[in-house]
Amino acid sequence: MIDKTTPDAAAAVADIPDGATVMIGGFGRAGQPVELIDALIAHGAADLTIVNNNAGNGDTGLAALLAAGRVRKIVCSFPRQSDSWVFDGLYRDGRIELELVPQGNLAERIRAAGAGIGAFFSPTGVGTELAEGKEARTIEGRDYVLEYPIRADFALIAARAADRWGNLVYRETARNFGPIMASAATTTIVQVDELVPLGSLDPETVVTPGIFVDRVVPVGIRSWLDADGAFVGGVDLEGRPLAAATAEEAAA
Amino acid sequence: MIDKTTPDAAAAVADIPDGATVMIGGFGRAGQPVELIDALIAHGAADLTIVNNNAGNGDTGLAALLAAGRVRKIVCSFPRQSDSWVFDGLYRDGRIELELVPQGNLAERIRAAGAGIGAFFSPTGVGTELAEGKEARTIEGRDYVLEYPIRADFALIAARAADRWGNLVYRETARNFGPIMASAATTTIVQVDELVPLGSLDPETVVTPGIFVDRVVPVGIRSWLDADGAFVGGVDLEGRPLAAATAEEAAA
Amino acid sequence: MSAQRTAGTRISRDELAAVIAADIPEGSIVNLGIGAPTLVANALPEGLEIILHTENGMLGMGPAPEPGRIDPDLINAGKQAVTELPGAAYFHHADSFAMMRGGHLDVCVLGAFQVSEHGDLANWSTGAPGAIPAVGGAMDLAIGAKSVYVMTDLLTKTGESKLVASCSYPLTGVGCVTRVYTDHAVFDVTPDGFAVRQAFGDNTIDSLAELTGLALVDATQGSSPDASGGARTKEEVR
Amino acid sequence: MSAQRTAGTRISRDELAAVIAADIPEGSIVNLGIGAPTLVANALPEGLEIILHTENGMLGMGPAPEPGRIDPDLINAGKQAVTELPGAAYFHHADSFAMMRGGHLDVCVLGAFQVSEHGDLANWSTGAPGAIPAVGGAMDLAIGAKSVYVMTDLLTKTGESKLVASCSYPLTGVGCVTRVYTDHAVFDVTPDGFAVRQAFGDNTIDSLAELTGLALVDATQGSSPDASGGARTKEEVR
């Protein structure tokens, strides 16, 4: 029997070595595999190269990994945000290396790694400083630069539900980088709200087939969903129950 | 109000000119837009370049278009099949041009056209006669050849259901080339079993978003489905009711 | 160099958003950049179906949710809470940017630091030493949509023209802008440079030429020479 | 040149399919080529979960349907009616071939006209003048799976060896074959040429060397030097 379920997040990330390249899913907080990141922090792997669209928000998740000093380099499209103070400080102090990639090239380079494409000509970034030093070519009158795949040793992503074969479905815009990162890493680890019986996901609607998934960690339903996964709301954008948010603001 | 519904197949294909490049969906008979092809034959456009995985089966659909003498060139991966007698005859008589493309390169070149990729390095076909004359390159120790996008003026595809925005869902392996061809043609025409009200397709499960679709032609439920689209069987592989198939065989 | 210029009528951002919205035909698929361009969503006429794309993976994006109905899984490219309209679809990042790069969006509306008379756009970096760079999807949007509209004040806070002969800031895209909507006037990018399509209030071709320091084409009489609003066809975008 | 060769024991295709099936570990993702390789599906041990991929867009393919339950929308790469198992998933052609090209399949089993001792495969065209060429997914499968197994008779109908020093037929892929299962013996492709992994019945290294006209390595004692069966890692495939 194929069973990719892993008992907990700690076991799932235990073999990530120092120096690994790790893709982390999510766009901002949506789809960010917070429990897996926390486990990676506790695990202690250092000198990591991280691939993510952003460079952490607030003080949790990816930002906490950065704050713990475990990240040597980050590959992303949009590090600077209103709440990226952890990255901002490290970058200004010269304590983290940044490879800035336009968002669509980032996505397509990750896809290329998963799809066995050696390189591709992209029109994005042509004539800008982010294309400096890259091979350029004009094809049928349009200008392109050559972009190479981005691979990883591990991908940590979040999905709504999985079965034991690792078939995945996502929820809304939390899908973002999950499907392509799953395809581009040697080992893909997924945290899901819910493990469902094999055969209960409609084969027409599976977004990431299990072929791309190595380990599944159920972490429980999000606080804005009920036990059946239906949206009930009642949280702020960070997922905190509104009552708690109000209490915090009152205290501040 | 956006309404991409077109009253009938004849109206949907009426502006396809002589000399057009037309992608036709389907892998063998699965997903082949038979009603649209019949309308294209009746419309009379000639000197066409057709992009399809195959080169027609039996005497209907794409094979009938070929038999009508309307196709100058076909781009495909697998023309020769047990029931490709129409193509076989035309090819042996030198009356049709063939561009043979490995199936994965065919799919990826169609995707590249839809995705704005100027060209890509593929490992498929390296060292074979199908790569002769193509630009080759070794990247990180692996050999690749450079492949260019395949675009079309029109795509004719088949899907299970659409809404009036042109959002599409498919059924089983009839999905095959539909989603990528829809993205690679200037005008995409889709035949569907069923037009459903806007909002009745689950946004998580839409396979082809309406952005890729220009015209939708409802043609009625397939004979192996009931009125609700549920599988009931009772046909042969060509979709003929088994009783009819048996009667034909008895007559033969 | 800007001190002695005459300031003309300036319309508000909400008014400018309404001008832009009025130029977007029903059925268009539109991406609104972070910041001022998001105002265009509020100005779209009720009852017309215009489909909003957000590059983090959705078509058919709706307005902000009601209080208490925020869904952290459902956000736009600016990481704000949004909603889903009937007809929406979700997809992953590679598919979403393939839509842009492949020329499938009709319109995108972006902010700008500078636009050159060749249609070059600078909107992602001031190039200031020590600044933390961040580009996001700006470069993909700039080269992807059939019509790339810029929404901006004509002048910087210190009075310098954002329309320039040549951008001094780092570029986002080359020759990509089709039209610039400013608080003073609307300009089309043409092979002959900027053409004034509409001048608000007491602005004139001459006053705008003085404010920008550029030679301007007068296209305010009748329709613009290109009735399609400078939109490239899908073929041209490719 | 083949007339005087001694024919050794030949196992049947069903027996050979069972030999191949026994080498496929549970959890493998497997693509079975058109023709004889489809027999491997019937030989897979009951109760082991081995996931079949069909390149026309499905993982979790099941056996042929019962009579009357043929579904023309649900076919395999050979355009035969198949079924769907619990855990199945559908996807489009670009995604399906990305799976192969990206090195995500564990095993594919293909037919062959010829395999060279460098692992070159010829299985799509005899190169005969006037023949209608058709390649399908053969070239993608050949370069994509971690282990590329060939299932074939050792000799052609006219008695010539399909294992050769260098292919004379047009190539499908270069250096891509990991192992060849024939009716006489099983051969690994190694840097030193073909290594006999298992010889059926009365076949010997010497008799096989005579049948093939090739120098062969004896790897029949104990396990093969490469216990993984020559599988490339995902990294190597890339």
PDB file of N, CA and C in Angstrom, chain C residues 60-120:
ATOM      1  N   GLY C  60     -11.961  36.712 -12.450  1.00  0.00           N
ATOM      2  CA  GLY C  60     -13.285  36.879 -11.863  1.00  0.00           C
ATOM      3  C   GLY C  60     -13.218  37.350 -10.429  1.00  0.00           C
ATOM      4  N   MET C  61     -12.209  38.175 -10.129  1.00  0.00           N
ATOM      5  CA  MET C  61     -12.039  38.711  -8.784  1.00  0.00           C
ATOM      6  C   MET C  61     -13.131  39.724  -8.481  1.00  0.00           C
ATOM      7  N   GLY C  62     -13.693  39.646  -7.282  1.00  0.00           N
ATOM      8  CA  GLY C  62     -14.710  40.592  -6.842  1.00  0.00           C
ATOM      9  C   GLY C  62     -14.161  41.566  -5.816  1.00  0.00           C
ATOM     10  N   PRO C  63     -15.032  42.455  -5.317  1.00  0.00           N
ATOM     11  CA  PRO C  63     -14.589  43.510  -4.389  1.00  0.00           C
ATOM     12  C   PRO C  63     -14.218  42.964  -3.016  1.00  0.00           C
ATOM     13  N   ALA C  64     -13.785  43.851  -2.148  1.00  0.00           N
ATOM     14  CA  ALA C  64     -13.409  43.474  -0.782  1.00  0.00           C
ATOM     15  C   ALA C  64     -14.602  42.821  -0.089  1.00  0.00           C
ATOM     16  N   PRO C  65     -14.339  41.877   0.809  1.00  0.00           N
ATOM     17  CA  PRO C  65     -15.431  41.192   1.512  1.00  0.00           C
ATOM     18  C   PRO C  65     -16.071  42.096   2.561  1.00  0.00           C
ATOM     19  N   GLU C  66     -17.266  41.708   2.991  1.00  0.00           N
ATOM     20  CA  GLU C  66     -17.899  42.390   4.111  1.00  0.00           C
ATOM     21  C   GLU C  66     -17.115  42.104   5.398  1.00  0.00           C
ATOM     22  N   PRO C  67     -17.285  42.983   6.390  1.00  0.00           N
ATOM     23  CA  PRO C  67     -16.579  42.764   7.666  1.00  0.00           C
ATOM     24  C   PRO C  67     -16.892  41.375   8.231  1.00  0.00           C
ATOM     25  N   GLY C  68     -15.882  40.717   8.751  1.00  0.00           N
ATOM     26  CA  GLY C  68     -16.077  39.394   9.325  1.00  0.00           C
ATOM     27  C   GLY C  68     -16.016  38.274   8.299  1.00  0.00           C
ATOM     28  N   ARG C  69     -16.002  38.644   7.015  1.00  0.00           N
ATOM     29  CA  ARG C  69     -15.984  37.621   5.960  1.00  0.00           C
ATOM     30  C   ARG C  69     -14.638  37.587   5.249  1.00  0.00           C
ATOM     31  N   ILE C  70     -13.621  38.091   5.879  1.00  0.00           N
ATOM     32  CA  ILE C  70     -12.281  38.021   5.290  1.00  0.00           C
ATOM     33  C   ILE C  70     -11.835  36.570   5.202  1.00  0.00           C
ATOM     34  N   ASP C  71     -11.308  36.186   4.039  1.00  0.00           N
ATOM     35  CA  ASP C  71     -10.811  34.826   3.820  1.00  0.00           C
ATOM     36  C   ASP C  71      -9.327  34.922   3.472  1.00  0.00           C
ATOM     37  N   PRO C  72      -8.462  34.526   4.373  1.00  0.00           N
ATOM     38  CA  PRO C  72      -7.013  34.687   4.125  1.00  0.00           C
ATOM     39  C   PRO C  72      -6.507  33.892   2.913  1.00  0.00           C
ATOM     40  N   ASP C  73      -7.274  32.920   2.432  1.00  0.00           N
ATOM     41  CA  ASP C  73      -6.874  32.172   1.237  1.00  0.00           C
ATOM     42  C   ASP C  73      -7.229  32.916  -0.053  1.00  0.00           C
ATOM     43  N   LEU C  74      -7.976  33.995   0.074  1.00  0.00           N
ATOM     44  CA  LEU C  74      -8.525  34.669  -1.115  1.00  0.00           C
ATOM     45  C   LEU C  74      -8.062  36.126  -1.108  1.00  0.00           C
ATOM     46  N   ILE C  75      -6.922  36.345  -1.748  1.00  0.00           N
ATOM     47  CA  ILE C  75      -6.312  37.684  -1.718  1.00  0.00           C
ATOM     48  C   ILE C  75      -5.923  38.095  -3.133  1.00  0.00           C
ATOM     49  N   ASN C  76      -5.680  39.378  -3.300  1.00  0.00           N
ATOM     50  CA  ASN C  76      -5.218  39.866  -4.602  1.00  0.00           C
ATOM     51  C   ASN C  76      -3.697  40.045  -4.586  1.00  0.00           C
ATOM     52  N   ALA C  77      -3.172  40.572  -5.680  1.00  0.00           N
ATOM     53  CA  ALA C  77      -1.717  40.688  -5.802  1.00  0.00           C
ATOM     54  C   ALA C  77      -1.137  41.650  -4.780  1.00  0.00           C
ATOM     55  N   GLY C  78      -1.988  42.558  -4.267  1.00  0.00           N
ATOM     56  CA  GLY C  78      -1.549  43.472  -3.217  1.00  0.00           C
ATOM     57  C   GLY C  78      -1.726  42.873  -1.831  1.00  0.00           C
ATOM     58  N   LYS C  79      -2.115  41.597  -1.788  1.00  0.00           N
ATOM     59  CA  LYS C  79      -2.304  40.834  -0.546  1.00  0.00           C
ATOM     60  C   LYS C  79      -3.440  41.390   0.292  1.00  0.00           C
ATOM     61  N   GLN C  80      -4.432  41.996  -0.398  1.00  0.00           N
ATOM     62  CA  GLN C  80      -5.653  42.450   0.253  1.00  0.00           C
ATOM     63  C   GLN C  80      -6.732  41.389   0.094  1.00  0.00           C
ATOM     64  N   ALA C  81      -7.654  41.330   1.061  1.00  0.00           N
ATOM     65  CA  ALA C  81      -8.773  40.380   0.969  1.00  0.00           C
ATOM     66  C   ALA C  81      -9.703  40.792  -0.170  1.00  0.00           C
ATOM     67  N   VAL C  82     -10.091  39.823  -0.980  1.00  0.00           N
ATOM     68  CA  VAL C  82     -11.033  40.062  -2.078  1.00  0.00           C
ATOM     69  C   VAL C  82     -12.103  38.978  -2.032  1.00  0.00           C
ATOM     70  N   THR C  83     -12.974  38.984  -3.025  1.00  0.00           N
ATOM     71  CA  THR C  83     -14.033  37.976  -3.112  1.00  0.00           C
ATOM     72  C   THR C  83     -14.030  37.355  -4.504  1.00  0.00           C
ATOM     73  N   GLU C  84     -14.893  36.364  -4.655  1.00  0.00           N
ATOM     74  CA  GLU C  84     -14.984  35.581  -5.884  1.00  0.00           C
ATOM     75  C   GLU C  84     -16.335  35.874  -6.522  1.00  0.00           C
ATOM     76  N   LEU C  85     -16.356  36.185  -7.812  1.00  0.00           N
ATOM     77  CA  LEU C  85     -17.622  36.412  -8.519  1.00  0.00           C
ATOM     78  C   LEU C  85     -18.051  35.132  -9.239  1.00  0.00           C
ATOM     79  N   PRO C  86     -19.350  34.995  -9.549  1.00  0.00           N
ATOM     80  CA  PRO C  86     -19.772  33.868 -10.391  1.00  0.00           C
ATOM     81  C   PRO C  86     -19.001  33.912 -11.720  1.00  0.00           C
ATOM     82  N   GLY C  87     -18.480  32.768 -12.133  1.00  0.00           N
ATOM     83  CA  GLY C  87     -17.669  32.726 -13.353  1.00  0.00           C
ATOM     84  C   GLY C  87     -16.179  32.778 -13.081  1.00  0.00           C
ATOM     85  N   ALA C  88     -15.807  32.837 -11.811  1.00  0.00           N
ATOM     86  CA  ALA C  88     -14.383  32.906 -11.449  1.00  0.00           C
ATOM     87  C   ALA C  88     -13.682  31.582 -11.740  1.00  0.00           C
ATOM     88  N   ALA C  89     -12.358  31.646 -11.796  1.00  0.00           N
ATOM     89  CA  ALA C  89     -11.530  30.448 -11.945  1.00  0.00           C
ATOM     90  C   ALA C  89     -10.211  30.682 -11.220  1.00  0.00           C
ATOM     91  N   TYR C  90      -9.702  29.621 -10.592  1.00  0.00           N
ATOM     92  CA  TYR C  90      -8.391  29.662  -9.922  1.00  0.00           C
ATOM     93  C   TYR C  90      -7.377  28.871 -10.726  1.00  0.00           C
ATOM     94  N   PHE C  91      -6.112  29.280 -10.649  1.00  0.00           N
ATOM     95  CA  PHE C  91      -5.030  28.565 -11.356  1.00  0.00           C
ATOM     96  C   PHE C  91      -3.718  28.878 -10.657  1.00  0.00           C
ATOM     97  N   HIS C  92      -2.686  28.097 -11.011  1.00  0.00           N
ATOM     98  CA  HIS C  92      -1.407  28.297 -10.322  1.00  0.00           C
ATOM     99  C   HIS C  92      -0.591  29.407 -10.998  1.00  0.00           C
ATOM    100  N   HIS C  93       0.515  29.743 -10.370  1.00  0.00           N
ATOM    101  CA  HIS C  93       1.298  30.897 -10.806  1.00  0.00           C
ATOM    102  C   HIS C  93       1.848  30.762 -12.228  1.00  0.00           C
ATOM    103  N   ALA C  94       2.293  29.578 -12.605  1.00  0.00           N
ATOM    104  CA  ALA C  94       2.848  29.453 -13.967  1.00  0.00           C
ATOM    105  C   ALA C  94       1.746  29.678 -14.992  1.00  0.00           C
ATOM    106  N   ASP C  95       0.565  29.132 -14.739  1.00  0.00           N
ATOM    107  CA  ASP C  95      -0.554  29.366 -15.660  1.00  0.00           C
ATOM    108  C   ASP C  95      -0.952  30.841 -15.667  1.00  0.00           C
ATOM    109  N   SER C  96      -0.939  31.460 -14.510  1.00  0.00           N
ATOM    110  CA  SER C  96      -1.372  32.858 -14.422  1.00  0.00           C
ATOM    111  C   SER C  96      -0.443  33.776 -15.216  1.00  0.00           C
ATOM    112  N   PHE C  97       0.855  33.552 -15.085  1.00  0.00           N
ATOM    113  CA  PHE C  97       1.791  34.407 -15.817  1.00  0.00           C
ATOM    114  C   PHE C  97       1.890  34.012 -17.283  1.00  0.00           C
ATOM    115  N   ALA C  98       1.556  32.770 -17.608  1.00  0.00           N
ATOM    116  CA  ALA C  98       1.452  32.390 -19.025  1.00  0.00           C
ATOM    117  C   ALA C  98       0.345  33.200 -19.698  1.00  0.00           C
ATOM    118  N   MET C  99      -0.748  33.437 -18.967  1.00  0.00           N
ATOM    119  CA  MET C  99      -1.829  34.271 -19.518  1.00  0.00           C
ATOM    120  C   MET C  99      -1.329  35.656 -19.906  1.00  0.00           C
ATOM    121  N   MET C 100      -0.527  36.241 -19.031  1.00  0.00           N
ATOM    122  CA  MET C 100       0.011  37.580 -19.322  1.00  0.00           C
ATOM    123  C   MET C 100       1.000  37.531 -20.468  1.00  0.00           C
ATOM    124  N   ARG C 101       2.005  36.704 -20.301  1.00  0.00           N
ATOM    125  CA  ARG C 101       3.116  36.650 -21.255  1.00  0.00           C
ATOM    126  C   ARG C 101       2.620  36.257 -22.638  1.00  0.00           C
ATOM    127  N   GLY C 102       1.565  35.444 -22.667  1.00  0.00           N
ATOM    128  CA  GLY C 102       1.008  34.991 -23.931  1.00  0.00           C
ATOM    129  C   GLY C 102       0.074  35.999 -24.590  1.00  0.00           C
ATOM    130  N   GLY C 103      -0.116  37.151 -23.972  1.00  0.00           N
ATOM    131  CA  GLY C 103      -0.896  38.206 -24.621  1.00  0.00           C
ATOM    132  C   GLY C 103      -2.398  38.033 -24.496  1.00  0.00           C
ATOM    133  N   HIS C 104      -2.851  37.371 -23.451  1.00  0.00           N
ATOM    134  CA  HIS C 104      -4.279  37.079 -23.333  1.00  0.00           C
ATOM    135  C   HIS C 104      -5.057  38.143 -22.554  1.00  0.00           C
ATOM    136  N   LEU C 105      -4.348  38.978 -21.789  1.00  0.00           N
ATOM    137  CA  LEU C 105      -5.055  40.045 -21.073  1.00  0.00           C
ATOM    138  C   LEU C 105      -5.324  41.193 -22.039  1.00  0.00           C
ATOM    139  N   ASP C 106      -6.484  41.805 -21.897  1.00  0.00           N
ATOM    140  CA  ASP C 106      -6.810  42.929 -22.773  1.00  0.00           C
ATOM    141  C   ASP C 106      -6.148  44.212 -22.292  1.00  0.00           C
ATOM    142  N   VAL C 107      -6.229  44.443 -21.001  1.00  0.00           N
ATOM    143  CA  VAL C 107      -5.766  45.716 -20.449  1.00  0.00           C
ATOM    144  C   VAL C 107      -5.052  45.454 -19.134  1.00  0.00           C
ATOM    145  N   CYS C 108      -3.917  46.130 -18.917  1.00  0.00           N
ATOM    146  CA  CYS C 108      -3.467  46.262 -17.537  1.00  0.00           C
ATOM    147  C   CYS C 108      -3.237  47.739 -17.260  1.00  0.00           C
ATOM    148  N   VAL C 109      -3.464  48.096 -16.020  1.00  0.00           N
ATOM    149  CA  VAL C 109      -3.296  49.490 -15.589  1.00  0.00           C
ATOM    150  C   VAL C 109      -2.221  49.492 -14.508  1.00  0.00           C
ATOM    151  N   LEU C 110      -1.163  50.257 -14.742  1.00  0.00           N
ATOM    152  CA  LEU C 110      -0.010  50.236 -13.852  1.00  0.00           C
ATOM    153  C   LEU C 110       0.341  51.643 -13.395  1.00  0.00           C
ATOM    154  N   GLY C 111       0.961  51.744 -12.261  1.00  0.00           N
ATOM    155  CA  GLY C 111       1.556  53.006 -11.844  1.00  0.00           C
ATOM    156  C   GLY C 111       2.899  53.199 -12.523  1.00  0.00           C
ATOM    157  N   ALA C 112       3.475  54.388 -12.370  1.00  0.00           N
ATOM    158  CA  ALA C 112       4.762  54.650 -13.027  1.00  0.00           C
ATOM    159  C   ALA C 112       5.573  55.690 -12.270  1.00  0.00           C
ATOM    160  N   PHE C 113       6.883  55.526 -12.317  1.00  0.00           N
ATOM    161  CA  PHE C 113       7.791  56.617 -11.954  1.00  0.00           C
ATOM    162  C   PHE C 113       8.032  57.492 -13.187  1.00  0.00           C
ATOM    163  N   GLN C 114       8.221  56.834 -14.331  1.00  0.00           N
ATOM    164  CA  GLN C 114       8.472  57.542 -15.587  1.00  0.00           C
ATOM    165  C   GLN C 114       7.958  56.720 -16.758  1.00  0.00           C
ATOM    166  N   VAL C 115       7.510  57.441 -17.796  1.00  0.00           N
ATOM    167  CA  VAL C 115       7.205  56.800 -19.085  1.00  0.00           C
ATOM    168  C   VAL C 115       7.922  57.615 -20.161  1.00  0.00           C
ATOM    169  N   SER C 116       8.638  56.934 -21.038  1.00  0.00           N
ATOM    170  CA  SER C 116       9.343  57.663 -22.100  1.00  0.00           C
ATOM    171  C   SER C 116       8.454  57.785 -23.323  1.00  0.00           C
ATOM    172  N   GLU C 117       8.823  58.713 -24.196  1.00  0.00           N
ATOM    173  CA  GLU C 117       7.990  58.911 -25.391  1.00  0.00           C
ATOM    174  C   GLU C 117       8.091  57.727 -26.359  1.00  0.00           C
ATOM    175  N   HIS C 118       8.965  56.776 -26.090  1.00  0.00           N
ATOM    176  CA  HIS C 118       8.991  55.531 -26.864  1.00  0.00           C
ATOM    177  C   HIS C 118       8.146  54.437 -26.201  1.00  0.00           C
ATOM    178  N   GLY C 119       7.497  54.788 -25.106  1.00  0.00           N
ATOM    179  CA  GLY C 119       6.675  53.814 -24.404  1.00  0.00           C
ATOM    180  C   GLY C 119       7.423  52.983 -23.387  1.00  0.00           C
ATOM    181  N   ASP C 120       8.676  53.351 -23.117  1.00  0.00           N
ATOM    182  CA  ASP C 120       9.395  52.643 -22.050  1.00  0.00           C
ATOM    183  C   ASP C 120       8.770  52.986 -20.701  1.00  0.00           C
TER     184      ASP C 120
END
